Tab-separated table of C-alpha atoms and ligand atoms in Angstrom:
chain	number	residue	atom	x	y	z
A	298	MET	CA	12.461	12.676	17.064
A	299	ASN	CA	9.243	14.702	16.759
A	300	ILE	CA	6.781	12.068	17.930
A	301	GLU	CA	3.846	14.474	17.968
A	302	GLY	CA	4.441	15.410	14.323
A	303	LEU	CA	4.708	11.750	13.298
A	304	ARG	CA	1.595	10.876	15.257
A	305	ALA	CA	-0.381	13.701	13.635
A	306	THR	CA	0.657	12.657	10.112
A	307	ALA	CA	-0.083	8.981	10.788
A	308	GLY	CA	-3.506	9.910	12.190
A	309	ALA	CA	-4.334	11.993	9.108
A	310	MET	CA	-3.276	9.108	6.830
A	311	VAL	CA	-5.908	6.821	8.373
A	312	ALA	CA	-8.630	9.447	8.973
A	313	ALA	CA	-12.263	8.275	8.999
A	314	GLY	CA	-13.642	7.630	5.507
A	315	LYS	CA	-10.219	7.797	3.868
A	316	GLY	CA	-7.282	5.640	2.857
A	317	LEU	CA	-4.140	5.666	0.762
A	318	LEU	CA	-3.714	5.394	-2.984
A	319	ALA	CA	-0.549	3.525	-3.946
A	320	MET	CA	0.684	4.906	-7.281
A	321	ASP	CA	4.319	4.060	-6.687
A	322	GLU	CA	4.804	1.412	-9.349
A	323	SER	CA	8.414	1.379	-10.510
A	324	ASN	CA	8.940	2.272	-14.170
A	325	ALA	CA	9.252	-1.443	-14.955
A	326	SER	CA	5.964	-2.347	-13.184
A	327	CYS	CA	4.119	0.624	-14.676
A	328	ASN	CA	5.400	-0.266	-18.162
A	329	ALA	CA	4.299	-3.882	-17.707
A	330	ARG	CA	0.757	-2.703	-16.859
A	331	PHE	CA	0.773	-0.282	-19.799
A	332	GLU	CA	1.918	-3.010	-22.177
A	333	LYS	CA	-1.037	-5.226	-21.230
A	334	VAL	CA	-3.527	-2.538	-22.318
A	335	GLY	CA	-1.552	-1.276	-25.312
A	336	ILE	CA	-0.242	2.020	-23.879
A	337	PRO	CA	3.246	3.158	-25.018
A	338	GLN	CA	5.875	2.557	-22.338
A	339	THR	CA	7.379	6.045	-22.259
A	340	GLU	CA	8.185	8.597	-19.583
A	341	GLU	CA	5.580	10.937	-21.070
A	342	ALA	CA	2.855	8.253	-20.954
A	343	ARG	CA	3.676	7.544	-17.298
A	344	ARG	CA	3.555	11.282	-16.545
A	345	ALA	CA	0.246	11.723	-18.363
A	346	TYR	CA	-1.261	8.769	-16.504
A	347	ARG	CA	-0.138	10.097	-13.125
A	348	GLU	CA	-1.525	13.534	-14.076
A	349	LEU	CA	-4.864	11.897	-14.853
A	350	ILE	CA	-4.921	10.241	-11.422
A	351	LEU	CA	-3.847	13.320	-9.468
A	352	THR	CA	-6.278	15.694	-11.195
A	353	THR	CA	-9.315	13.500	-10.540
A	354	PRO	CA	-11.903	15.957	-9.180
A	355	ASP	CA	-12.530	15.647	-5.446
A	356	LEU	CA	-10.080	12.753	-4.963
A	357	GLY	CA	-9.156	14.169	-1.550
A	358	SER	CA	-12.622	13.312	-0.195
A	359	PHE	CA	-11.595	9.653	0.069
A	360	ILE	CA	-7.826	9.621	-0.408
A	361	SER	CA	-5.735	10.869	2.515
A	362	GLY	CA	-2.345	10.268	0.939
A	363	VAL	CA	-0.692	9.082	-2.268
A	364	ILE	CA	2.466	6.983	-2.503
A	365	LEU	CA	4.694	8.185	-5.340
A	366	TYR	CA	7.713	6.740	-7.164
A	367	ASP	CA	11.002	8.633	-7.535
A	368	GLU	CA	10.252	9.562	-11.161
A	369	THR	CA	6.744	10.796	-10.304
A	370	ILE	CA	7.643	12.970	-7.307
A	371	ARG	CA	9.849	15.044	-9.659
A	372	GLN	CA	7.218	15.408	-12.407
A	373	SER	CA	4.653	18.103	-13.180
A	374	ARG	CA	1.342	18.660	-14.876
A	375	LYS	CA	1.418	19.584	-18.532
A	376	ASP	CA	0.905	23.230	-17.447
A	377	SER	CA	4.140	22.770	-15.376
A	378	THR	CA	2.504	22.854	-11.911
A	379	SER	CA	4.522	20.328	-9.911
A	380	PHE	CA	2.687	17.161	-8.896
A	381	LEU	CA	3.650	17.896	-5.285
A	382	LYS	CA	1.709	21.181	-5.475
A	383	VAL	CA	-1.258	19.493	-7.194
A	384	ILE	CA	-1.337	16.903	-4.389
A	385	THR	CA	-1.090	19.318	-1.477
A	386	ASP	CA	-3.599	21.724	-3.090
A	387	ALA	CA	-6.033	18.780	-3.181
A	388	GLY	CA	-5.591	18.302	0.581
A	389	ILE	CA	-3.719	15.028	0.040
A	390	ILE	CA	-0.484	14.028	1.804
A	391	PRO	CA	2.425	13.073	-0.470
A	392	GLY	CA	4.495	9.980	0.295
A	393	ILE	CA	7.316	8.136	-1.437
A	394	LYS	CA	8.395	4.526	-2.036
A	395	VAL	CA	12.034	4.263	-0.982
A	396	ASP	CA	13.059	0.609	-1.257
A	397	THR	CA	14.910	-0.330	-4.421
A	398	GLY	CA	13.106	-3.606	-4.982
A	399	ALA	CA	12.907	-7.215	-3.838
A	400	LYS	CA	15.848	-9.263	-5.172
A	401	ASP	CA	16.656	-12.988	-5.076
A	402	MET	CA	18.060	-13.822	-1.645
A	403	ALA	CA	21.442	-15.563	-1.545
A	404	GLY	CA	21.254	-19.097	-0.164
A	405	HIS	CA	17.443	-18.981	-0.116
A	406	PRO	CA	16.030	-20.400	-3.354
A	407	GLY	CA	12.555	-19.007	-4.147
A	408	GLU	CA	12.823	-16.188	-1.598
A	409	LYS	CA	13.408	-12.432	-1.841
A	410	ILE	CA	15.192	-9.771	0.173
A	411	THR	CA	14.330	-6.112	-0.278
A	412	GLU	CA	17.254	-3.774	-0.940
A	413	GLY	CA	17.756	-0.038	-0.493
A	414	LEU	CA	19.311	0.645	2.928
A	415	ASP	CA	22.658	1.936	1.602
A	416	GLY	CA	22.509	5.726	1.344
A	417	LEU	CA	18.881	5.725	2.502
A	418	ARG	CA	19.461	8.442	5.131
A	419	TYR	CA	20.452	10.898	2.374
A	420	ARG	CA	17.616	9.952	0.032
A	421	LEU	CA	15.085	10.345	2.850
A	422	ALA	CA	16.476	13.783	3.704
A	423	GLU	CA	16.028	14.861	0.068
A	424	TYR	CA	12.440	13.559	-0.123
A	425	SER	CA	11.581	15.199	3.181
A	426	LYS	CA	12.985	18.532	1.930
A	427	MET	CA	10.923	18.179	-1.257
A	428	GLY	CA	7.746	17.846	0.822
A	429	ALA	CA	7.119	14.121	1.286
A	430	ARG	CA	5.627	13.325	4.700
A	431	PHE	CA	5.670	9.558	4.698
A	432	ALA	CA	7.536	6.696	3.027
A	433	LYS	CA	6.992	3.077	2.047
A	434	TRP	CA	9.177	-0.042	2.021
A	435	ARG	CA	7.831	-3.389	0.808
A	436	ALA	CA	9.181	-6.790	1.819
A	437	VAL	CA	8.032	-9.846	-0.123
A	438	ILE	CA	7.431	-13.149	1.636
A	439	THR	CA	6.637	-16.200	-0.469
A	440	ILE	CA	4.818	-19.302	0.776
A	441	GLY	CA	5.966	-22.641	-0.620
A	442	ASP	CA	7.643	-25.931	0.148
A	443	GLY	CA	9.610	-25.248	3.354
A	444	ILE	CA	9.301	-21.474	2.937
A	445	PRO	CA	9.118	-18.787	4.213
A	446	SER	CA	12.410	-19.586	5.961
A	447	ARG	CA	13.535	-18.053	9.204
A	448	GLY	CA	16.465	-16.440	7.387
A	449	CYS	CA	14.182	-14.677	4.915
A	450	ILE	CA	11.674	-13.507	7.514
A	451	GLU	CA	14.348	-12.191	9.886
A	452	ALA	CA	16.419	-10.432	7.209
A	453	ASN	CA	13.360	-8.686	5.756
A	454	ALA	CA	11.996	-7.724	9.178
A	455	HIS	CA	15.398	-6.304	10.159
A	456	ALA	CA	15.582	-4.228	6.955
A	457	LEU	CA	12.022	-2.938	7.494
A	458	ALA	CA	12.908	-1.868	11.047
A	459	ARG	CA	16.131	-0.102	10.018
A	460	TYR	CA	14.243	1.709	7.244
A	461	ALA	CA	11.498	2.728	9.690
A	462	ALA	CA	14.006	4.123	12.196
A	463	LEU	CA	15.706	6.190	9.480
A	464	CYS	CA	12.330	7.567	8.320
A	465	GLN	CA	11.375	8.696	11.807
A	466	GLU	CA	14.751	10.403	12.236
A	467	VAL	CA	13.797	12.886	9.458
A	468	GLY	CA	10.118	13.164	10.406
A	469	LEU	CA	8.704	10.814	7.750
A	470	VAL	CA	6.037	8.315	8.837
A	471	PRO	CA	7.184	4.847	7.718
A	472	ILE	CA	4.676	2.555	6.065
A	473	VAL	CA	5.953	-0.882	7.005
A	474	GLU	CA	4.837	-3.370	4.355
A	475	PRO	CA	5.614	-7.049	4.814
A	476	GLU	CA	3.609	-8.679	2.008
A	477	VAL	CA	2.874	-12.382	2.220
A	478	ILE	CA	2.154	-13.130	-1.435
A	479	MET	CA	-1.221	-14.743	-2.181
A	480	ASP	CA	-0.422	-16.129	-5.629
A	481	GLY	CA	-0.110	-19.866	-4.912
A	482	ASN	CA	-2.552	-22.622	-3.976
A	483	ASP	CA	-2.004	-22.355	-0.215
A	484	THR	CA	-4.994	-22.430	2.098
A	485	ILE	CA	-6.275	-19.577	4.248
A	486	GLU	CA	-4.885	-21.426	7.305
A	487	THR	CA	-1.391	-21.475	5.768
A	488	CYS	CA	-1.653	-17.774	4.963
A	489	PHE	CA	-2.796	-17.086	8.550
A	490	LYS	CA	0.205	-18.904	10.054
A	491	ALA	CA	2.729	-17.268	7.716
A	492	THR	CA	1.254	-13.779	8.241
A	493	GLU	CA	1.218	-14.204	12.031
A	494	LYS	CA	4.830	-15.398	12.088
A	495	VAL	CA	6.038	-12.593	9.808
A	496	LEU	CA	4.232	-9.813	11.707
A	497	GLN	CA	5.439	-11.148	15.040
A	498	CYS	CA	9.028	-10.951	13.789
A	499	VAL	CA	8.511	-7.500	12.228
A	500	PHE	CA	7.219	-6.006	15.497
A	501	SER	CA	10.042	-7.617	17.438
A	502	GLN	CA	12.584	-5.992	15.080
A	503	LEU	CA	10.758	-2.634	15.224
A	504	TYR	CA	11.095	-2.781	19.007
A	505	ILE	CA	14.805	-3.657	18.847
A	506	GLN	CA	15.459	-0.782	16.416
A	507	ARG	CA	13.564	1.657	18.700
A	508	VAL	CA	10.891	2.579	16.202
A	509	SER	CA	8.038	4.606	17.663
A	510	LEU	CA	4.949	2.501	17.032
A	511	GLU	CA	2.765	5.599	17.461
A	512	GLY	CA	4.399	7.144	14.399
A	513	MET	CA	4.090	4.352	11.830
A	514	ILE	CA	1.498	2.620	9.653
A	515	LEU	CA	1.408	-1.136	9.009
A	516	LYS	CA	0.592	-2.236	5.450
A	517	PRO	CA	-0.087	-5.979	5.535
A	518	ASN	CA	-1.741	-8.480	3.231
A	519	MET	CA	-5.200	-9.698	4.118
A	520	VAL	CA	-5.380	-13.314	5.284
A	521	LEU	CA	-6.782	-15.063	2.204
A	522	PRO	CA	-6.559	-18.399	0.418
A	523	GLY	CA	-4.002	-18.312	-2.432
A	524	LYS	CA	-5.392	-17.387	-5.854
A	525	ASP	CA	-5.150	-21.014	-7.058
A	526	CYS	CA	-6.457	-22.622	-3.862
A	527	PRO	CA	-9.545	-24.711	-4.721
A	528	VAL	CA	-11.094	-23.996	-1.297
A	529	ARG	CA	-12.479	-20.455	-1.464
A	530	ALA	CA	-13.407	-18.439	1.628
A	531	ALA	CA	-16.498	-16.327	2.250
A	532	VAL	CA	-16.004	-12.591	2.700
A	533	GLU	CA	-16.914	-12.934	6.401
A	534	ASP	CA	-14.348	-15.716	6.895
A	535	THR	CA	-11.534	-13.692	5.348
A	536	ALA	CA	-12.516	-10.732	7.516
A	537	ASP	CA	-12.498	-12.862	10.680
A	538	ALA	CA	-9.200	-14.574	9.843
A	539	THR	CA	-7.479	-11.296	8.997
A	540	VAL	CA	-8.549	-9.325	12.053
A	541	THR	CA	-8.015	-12.295	14.411
A	542	CYS	CA	-4.455	-12.577	13.099
A	543	LEU	CA	-3.801	-8.830	13.434
A	544	LEU	CA	-5.243	-8.693	16.965
A	545	ARG	CA	-2.702	-11.321	18.033
A	546	VAL	CA	0.382	-9.544	16.778
A	547	VAL	CA	-0.139	-5.829	16.039
A	548	PRO	CA	0.384	-3.690	19.169
A	549	ALA	CA	-2.402	-1.288	20.140
A	550	ALA	CA	0.018	1.665	19.943
A	551	VAL	CA	0.043	1.429	16.118
A	552	PRO	CA	-2.422	4.079	14.856
A	553	GLY	CA	-3.420	2.394	11.637
A	554	VAL	CA	-3.375	-0.653	9.412
A	555	ALA	CA	-3.760	-0.036	5.663
A	556	PHE	CA	-4.046	-3.136	3.486
A	557	LEU	CA	-2.448	-3.767	0.118
A	558	SER	CA	-4.862	-5.277	-2.416
A	559	GLY	CA	-2.485	-7.903	-3.820
A	560	GLY	CA	-4.349	-8.394	-7.074
A	561	GLN	CA	-7.747	-9.185	-5.506
A	562	PRO	CA	-10.797	-8.362	-7.623
A	563	PHE	CA	-11.545	-4.715	-6.863
A	564	ASP	CA	-15.070	-5.273	-5.533
A	565	LEU	CA	-13.852	-8.014	-3.169
A	566	ALA	CA	-11.096	-5.721	-1.877
A	567	SER	CA	-13.851	-3.279	-0.872
A	568	ALA	CA	-16.225	-5.943	0.492
A	569	ARG	CA	-13.552	-7.615	2.646
A	570	LEU	CA	-12.318	-4.351	4.167
A	571	ASN	CA	-15.924	-3.378	4.818
A	572	ALA	CA	-16.715	-6.704	6.515
A	573	MET	CA	-13.755	-6.249	8.875
A	574	ASN	CA	-14.908	-2.780	9.887
A	575	VAL	CA	-18.498	-3.992	10.397
A	576	ARG	CA	-17.760	-7.228	12.270
A	577	PHE	CA	-15.033	-5.857	14.529
A	578	LYS	CA	-16.487	-2.406	15.116
A	579	GLY	CA	-15.353	-1.112	18.499
A	580	ARG	CA	-13.054	-4.107	19.035
A	581	MET	CA	-9.942	-2.955	17.163
A	582	PRO	CA	-7.375	-0.632	18.753
A	583	TRP	CA	-6.197	0.692	15.357
A	584	ALA	CA	-7.918	2.244	12.339
A	585	LEU	CA	-8.368	-0.260	9.497
A	586	THR	CA	-8.187	1.135	5.973
A	587	PHE	CA	-6.754	0.633	2.476
A	588	SER	CA	-3.516	1.407	0.656
A	589	TYR	CA	-4.492	-0.076	-2.701
A	590	SER	CA	-2.885	0.232	-6.082
A	591	ARG	CA	-4.487	-2.229	-8.505
A	592	ALA	CA	-7.855	-2.389	-6.690
A	593	ILE	CA	-8.259	1.374	-7.224
A	594	GLN	CA	-6.366	2.016	-10.443
A	595	GLN	CA	-6.871	-1.006	-12.684
A	596	PRO	CA	-10.385	-0.270	-14.024
A	597	ALA	CA	-9.358	3.357	-14.711
A	598	LEU	CA	-6.195	2.308	-16.532
A	599	GLU	CA	-8.190	-0.070	-18.732
A	600	LEU	CA	-10.664	2.697	-19.600
A	601	TRP	CA	-7.953	5.300	-20.299
A	602	LYS	CA	-5.867	3.231	-22.737
A	603	GLY	CA	-3.524	6.197	-23.167
A	604	GLU	CA	-6.169	8.308	-24.994
A	605	ASP	CA	-7.045	11.864	-23.906
A	606	ALA	CA	-10.615	11.277	-25.046
A	607	ASN	CA	-11.020	8.600	-22.323
A	608	ALA	CA	-9.710	10.744	-19.471
A	609	VAL	CA	-13.104	11.690	-17.998
A	610	PRO	CA	-14.545	8.147	-17.771
A	611	ALA	CA	-11.200	6.936	-16.384
A	612	GLN	CA	-11.236	9.609	-13.664
A	613	LYS	CA	-14.868	8.793	-12.842
A	614	SER	CA	-13.914	5.151	-12.405
A	615	LEU	CA	-10.968	6.042	-10.160
A	616	TYR	CA	-13.182	8.330	-8.083
A	617	HIS	CA	-15.764	5.572	-7.788
A	618	ARG	CA	-13.259	3.009	-6.454
A	619	ALA	CA	-11.878	5.583	-4.025
A	620	ARG	CA	-15.415	6.313	-2.833
A	621	CYS	CA	-16.290	2.609	-2.398
A	622	ASN	CA	-13.127	2.016	-0.365
A	623	GLY	CA	-13.674	5.183	1.671
A	624	ALA	CA	-17.099	3.757	2.580
A	625	ALA	CA	-15.520	0.366	3.401
A	626	ARG	CA	-13.087	2.145	5.739
A	627	ASN	CA	-16.172	3.172	7.728
A	628	GLY	CA	-18.082	-0.118	7.340
A	629	GLN	CA	-20.616	1.624	5.064
A	630	TYR	CA	-19.923	-0.055	1.728
A	631	ASN	CA	-22.548	-2.219	0.027
A	632	ALA	CA	-22.714	-3.977	-3.320
A	633	GLY	CA	-25.416	-1.544	-4.441
A	634	MET	CA	-22.729	1.154	-4.650
A	635	GLU	CA	-21.250	-0.685	-7.651
A	636	LYS	CA	-24.325	0.126	-9.772
A	637	HIS	CA	-23.216	3.694	-10.438
B	988	13P	P1	-1.641	-3.573	-4.720
B	988	13P	O1	-2.768	-2.932	-3.996
B	988	13P	O2	-1.820	-3.577	-6.212
B	988	13P	O3	-1.266	-4.905	-4.153
B	988	13P	O4	-0.358	-2.659	-4.488
B	988	13P	C1	-0.138	-2.138	-3.240
B	988	13P	C2	1.269	-1.831	-3.084
B	988	13P	O5	1.627	-0.731	-2.761
B	988	13P	C3	2.267	-2.888	-3.290
B	988	13P	O6	3.472	-2.479	-2.740
């Protein structure tokens, strides 16, 4: 295993002032988002949308890497320049989502297990040959009555660790994403306990599977009250809960933590990341940044609506969200930046 190569890639992925843009929605998820804003759900519309994102001027100033989906990594600009060339020419690192989705878990009502380990070694080798330098695998953990169960947490953590080991074997940095879903009415304390338990198990499995912590990135949820929880939390409280939880369970050898946005309002996703980097400055052993999909893309998608004429405002909006989050990565974001 080339640890130095993995370490260098991981370091570049969480460089100061930058973070990751997740644009790895499966065709089904991308179509569902298109449908909501009246965009046709076709391969060409998905290609055009990804071209719009990837050709945003100066995106590489704030985006270190992009996470692609299998369809997208094989696509090209209208002028037939491959997306992989567009990405690398922009100084951005290409990555690829490699799990095949979270499915209902047998014997565990209400819980999911992520699939995709069969044949993964060969798929990773192909992606690596194409030019991908990192990968992503997402596990889904649901909070509810008597869940998450031990069976669900352990099975997902084991799969994440086996995926991560296979990635490192071919020189791809694994993004390890155990997402505790924030959709219910659970409190911030419940989310804290579930996140702590899940991460503790994930790092135990990573150790057992001999994953090099220096050559990986953790992509966790923030510790937040569920979307329907009547007790809201101040930005500072979510920042304190999240970093306190991470400090307990994420080893110092991990170079970076890059949060998912999980459907948070986009300005809050920036404000919360910023508050963590301000309040814990100099007290965190890892870089703390973003790996957002909706919190970067959603306003741009709503402006674009599938029309060429809206491409420039949509790209400006995408650039703006990337810039706000790049500032938050450094603890330099403020609400005034939203008045652009
Ligand atoms: P969101 O930021 O929209 O939660 O998506 C991040 C992601 O990559 C989910 O796997």
